[in-house]
mmCIF file of C-alpha atoms in Angstrom:
data_model
loop_
_atom_site.group_PDB
_atom_site.id
_atom_site.type_symbol
_atom_site.label_atom_id
_atom_site.label_comp_id
_atom_site.label_asym_id
_atom_site.label_seq_id
_atom_site.Cartn_x
_atom_site.Cartn_y
_atom_site.Cartn_z
ATOM 1 C CA MET A 1 -17.858 -76.398 47.460
ATOM 2 C CA THR A 2 -14.709 -77.589 49.143
ATOM 3 C CA GLY A 3 -13.171 -76.551 52.441
ATOM 4 C CA LYS A 4 -9.969 -75.403 50.734
ATOM 5 C CA PRO A 5 -10.221 -71.830 49.476
ATOM 6 C CA GLU A 6 -9.312 -71.091 45.894
ATOM 7 C CA GLN A 7 -7.173 -68.070 45.163
ATOM 8 C CA GLY A 8 -9.632 -65.172 45.006
ATOM 9 C CA ALA A 9 -9.734 -61.490 45.749
ATOM 10 C CA ALA A 10 -10.338 -61.876 49.468
ATOM 11 C CA THR A 11 -8.587 -65.180 50.077
ATOM 12 C CA GLY A 12 -5.130 -63.916 49.079
ATOM 13 C CA ARG A 13 -3.302 -64.274 52.378
ATOM 14 C CA VAL A 14 -6.402 -63.916 54.544
ATOM 15 C CA PRO A 15 -6.721 -67.630 55.527
ATOM 16 C CA GLU A 16 -3.133 -67.654 56.815
ATOM 17 C CA LEU A 17 -3.518 -64.818 59.325
ATOM 18 C CA ASN A 18 -3.287 -65.259 63.086
ATOM 19 C CA TRP A 19 -7.006 -65.538 63.782
ATOM 20 C CA GLY A 20 -6.330 -66.025 67.503
ATOM 21 C CA ASP A 21 -5.935 -62.226 67.697
ATOM 22 C CA ALA A 22 -9.275 -61.545 65.976
ATOM 23 C CA HIS A 23 -12.382 -59.795 67.236
ATOM 24 C CA HIS A 24 -15.268 -62.292 67.482
ATOM 25 C CA THR A 25 -18.913 -61.719 66.613
ATOM 26 C CA GLU A 26 -21.448 -64.509 66.980
ATOM 27 C CA ILE A 27 -24.325 -64.497 64.496
ATOM 28 C CA GLN A 28 -27.730 -65.888 65.402
ATOM 29 C CA LEU A 29 -29.194 -67.542 62.301
ATOM 30 C CA ARG A 30 -32.821 -66.749 61.520
ATOM 31 C CA TYR A 31 -35.283 -68.596 59.323
ATOM 32 C CA GLY A 32 -35.236 -65.675 56.870
ATOM 33 C CA ASP A 33 -31.482 -66.145 56.323
ATOM 34 C CA LEU A 34 -32.175 -69.384 54.442
ATOM 35 C CA ASP A 35 -32.972 -69.741 50.762
ATOM 36 C CA ALA A 36 -34.832 -72.387 48.756
ATOM 37 C CA MET A 37 -31.722 -74.599 48.781
ATOM 38 C CA GLY A 38 -31.925 -74.857 52.580
ATOM 39 C CA HIS A 39 -28.672 -73.019 53.251
ATOM 40 C CA VAL A 40 -27.859 -69.431 54.189
ATOM 41 C CA ASN A 41 -28.427 -67.137 51.213
ATOM 42 C CA ASN A 42 -25.227 -65.641 49.823
ATOM 43 C CA ALA A 43 -26.505 -62.068 50.310
ATOM 44 C CA ARG A 44 -26.769 -62.686 54.057
ATOM 45 C CA TYR A 45 -23.001 -63.180 54.300
ATOM 46 C CA ALA A 46 -22.516 -59.481 53.489
ATOM 47 C CA GLU A 47 -25.081 -58.568 56.158
ATOM 48 C CA PHE A 48 -23.279 -60.759 58.706
ATOM 49 C CA LEU A 49 -20.013 -58.978 57.867
ATOM 50 C CA GLU A 50 -21.691 -55.606 58.401
ATOM 51 C CA VAL A 51 -22.883 -56.759 61.830
ATOM 52 C CA ALA A 52 -19.307 -57.808 62.652
ATOM 53 C CA ARG A 53 -17.814 -54.461 61.513
ATOM 54 C CA LEU A 54 -20.344 -52.554 63.601
ATOM 55 C CA ALA A 55 -19.709 -54.804 66.624
ATOM 56 C CA LEU A 56 -15.962 -54.214 66.329
ATOM 57 C CA ALA A 57 -16.505 -50.447 66.110
ATOM 58 C CA ARG A 58 -18.918 -50.526 69.068
ATOM 59 C CA ASP A 59 -16.502 -52.567 71.196
ATOM 60 C CA LEU A 60 -13.728 -50.090 70.388
ATOM 61 C CA GLY A 61 -15.920 -47.077 71.120
ATOM 62 C CA ILE A 62 -15.771 -45.875 67.506
ATOM 63 C CA GLU A 63 -18.754 -43.926 66.171
ATOM 64 C CA LEU A 64 -19.310 -44.971 62.546
ATOM 65 C CA ALA A 65 -22.873 -43.762 61.993
ATOM 66 C CA GLY A 66 -22.977 -40.975 59.440
ATOM 67 C CA ARG A 67 -19.194 -40.745 59.254
ATOM 68 C CA SER A 68 -18.242 -43.883 57.335
ATOM 69 C CA VAL A 69 -19.158 -45.636 54.115
ATOM 70 C CA LEU A 70 -18.329 -49.093 52.857
ATOM 71 C CA ALA A 71 -16.260 -48.427 49.740
ATOM 72 C CA ARG A 72 -15.278 -51.993 48.856
ATOM 73 C CA LEU A 73 -16.315 -55.508 49.809
ATOM 74 C CA GLU A 74 -14.523 -58.613 48.550
ATOM 75 C CA LEU A 75 -16.146 -61.898 49.486
ATOM 76 C CA ASP A 76 -14.975 -65.398 48.642
ATOM 77 C CA TYR A 77 -17.329 -68.249 49.450
ATOM 78 C CA VAL A 78 -15.748 -71.550 50.499
ATOM 79 C CA ARG A 79 -18.663 -73.652 51.746
ATOM 80 C CA ASP A 80 -22.289 -73.203 52.622
ATOM 81 C CA ILE A 81 -23.807 -72.581 56.041
ATOM 82 C CA ARG A 82 -26.696 -74.772 57.131
ATOM 83 C CA PRO A 83 -29.411 -74.281 59.760
ATOM 84 C CA GLY A 84 -28.367 -75.271 63.257
ATOM 85 C CA GLN A 85 -24.703 -74.415 62.785
ATOM 86 C CA ARG A 86 -22.945 -72.004 65.150
ATOM 87 C CA VAL A 87 -21.833 -69.016 63.064
ATOM 88 C CA LEU A 88 -18.911 -66.862 64.173
ATOM 89 C CA ILE A 89 -17.175 -64.015 62.381
ATOM 90 C CA GLU A 90 -13.554 -63.259 63.171
ATOM 91 C CA THR A 91 -12.285 -59.825 62.156
ATOM 92 C CA LEU A 92 -8.852 -58.234 62.043
ATOM 93 C CA VAL A 93 -7.810 -54.785 60.840
ATOM 94 C CA GLU A 94 -5.441 -55.248 57.920
ATOM 95 C CA ARG A 95 -4.350 -51.633 57.664
ATOM 96 C CA THR A 96 -5.273 -48.039 58.279
ATOM 97 C CA GLY A 97 -4.763 -45.477 55.548
ATOM 98 C CA ARG A 98 -5.142 -41.729 55.343
ATOM 99 C CA THR A 99 -8.954 -41.789 54.977
ATOM 100 C CA SER A 100 -9.838 -45.478 55.299
ATOM 101 C CA TRP A 101 -9.323 -48.672 57.190
ATOM 102 C CA THR A 102 -9.332 -52.172 55.765
ATOM 103 C CA SER A 103 -10.605 -55.170 57.682
ATOM 104 C CA VAL A 104 -10.319 -58.851 56.877
ATOM 105 C CA SER A 105 -12.801 -61.385 58.160
ATOM 106 C CA ARG A 106 -13.625 -65.013 57.984
ATOM 107 C CA ILE A 107 -17.031 -66.537 58.549
ATOM 108 C CA LEU A 108 -17.007 -69.839 60.403
ATOM 109 C CA ALA A 109 -19.802 -72.367 60.848
ATOM 110 C CA ASP A 110 -19.125 -74.908 63.593
ATOM 111 C CA GLN A 111 -15.488 -73.701 63.535
ATOM 112 C CA VAL A 112 -15.061 -74.469 59.810
ATOM 113 C CA PRO A 113 -14.240 -71.539 57.466
ATOM 114 C CA CYS A 114 -17.112 -70.822 55.059
ATOM 115 C CA ALA A 115 -16.072 -67.458 53.593
ATOM 116 C CA PHE A 116 -13.255 -64.919 53.615
ATOM 117 C CA SER A 117 -13.673 -61.190 53.084
ATOM 118 C CA ARG A 118 -11.883 -57.896 52.858
ATOM 119 C CA SER A 119 -13.731 -54.610 53.494
ATOM 120 C CA VAL A 120 -12.607 -51.023 53.009
ATOM 121 C CA VAL A 121 -14.428 -48.406 55.079
ATOM 122 C CA VAL A 122 -13.848 -44.726 54.241
ATOM 123 C CA ARG A 123 -14.397 -41.896 56.702
ATOM 124 C CA VAL A 124 -16.405 -39.056 55.163
ATOM 125 C CA ASP A 125 -17.307 -35.486 56.042
ATOM 126 C CA ASP A 126 -20.798 -33.954 56.071
ATOM 127 C CA GLN A 127 -20.750 -33.641 52.269
ATOM 128 C CA GLY A 128 -19.776 -37.301 51.813
ATOM 129 C CA ARG A 129 -16.187 -36.537 50.800
ATOM 130 C CA PRO A 130 -13.307 -38.605 52.224
ATOM 131 C CA GLU A 131 -11.645 -37.025 55.232
ATOM 132 C CA PRO A 132 -8.561 -38.083 57.206
ATOM 133 C CA LEU A 133 -8.968 -40.733 59.879
ATOM 134 C CA PRO A 134 -8.509 -39.216 63.326
ATOM 135 C CA GLU A 135 -5.348 -40.386 65.086
ATOM 136 C CA GLU A 136 -7.603 -41.466 67.960
ATOM 137 C CA LEU A 137 -9.430 -43.880 65.649
ATOM 138 C CA LYS A 138 -6.134 -45.322 64.401
ATOM 139 C CA ALA A 139 -5.073 -45.873 68.007
ATOM 140 C CA GLN A 140 -8.400 -47.550 68.815
ATOM 141 C CA VAL A 141 -8.068 -50.132 66.021
ATOM 142 C CA ALA A 142 -4.381 -50.830 66.721
ATOM 143 C CA PRO A 143 -5.081 -53.841 69.011
ATOM 144 C CA TRP A 144 -6.821 -55.590 66.100
ATOM 145 C CA LEU A 145 -4.143 -54.887 63.481
ATOM 146 C CA VAL A 146 -2.834 -57.915 61.604
ATOM 147 C CA ARG A 147 0.401 -59.179 63.087
ATOM 148 C CA PRO A 148 3.089 -60.571 60.729
#
């Protein structure tokens, strides 16, 4: 793998965003994150992104449990993550819609981008049907919205 991302679903314009405005989540690597190749298993990247989304929601005071579902996850791998590297996820909110919000993230290892992602989270009612995002939630994520 190279350090330069190829054009993929998540990479689009994601690498070019102002990551200085991003929410940061540090990930502690565990032995179980590694696969037989000695690097972090690709499935763990999605778990790391979930941790970052939940940390962002927690830091904003947003209650996601039971009210939100991950509807879409795009993930473009750029390079592998090895044991001993410092892993950080930077997350921005790309947009808020009527019933969903879209976040973009990049996973860094020792400050080098390893993956880019885009996630769509839909707010649901008690029957699991999409429901409008509360204006309060939109206001809470506003500080993390992508800036042009």
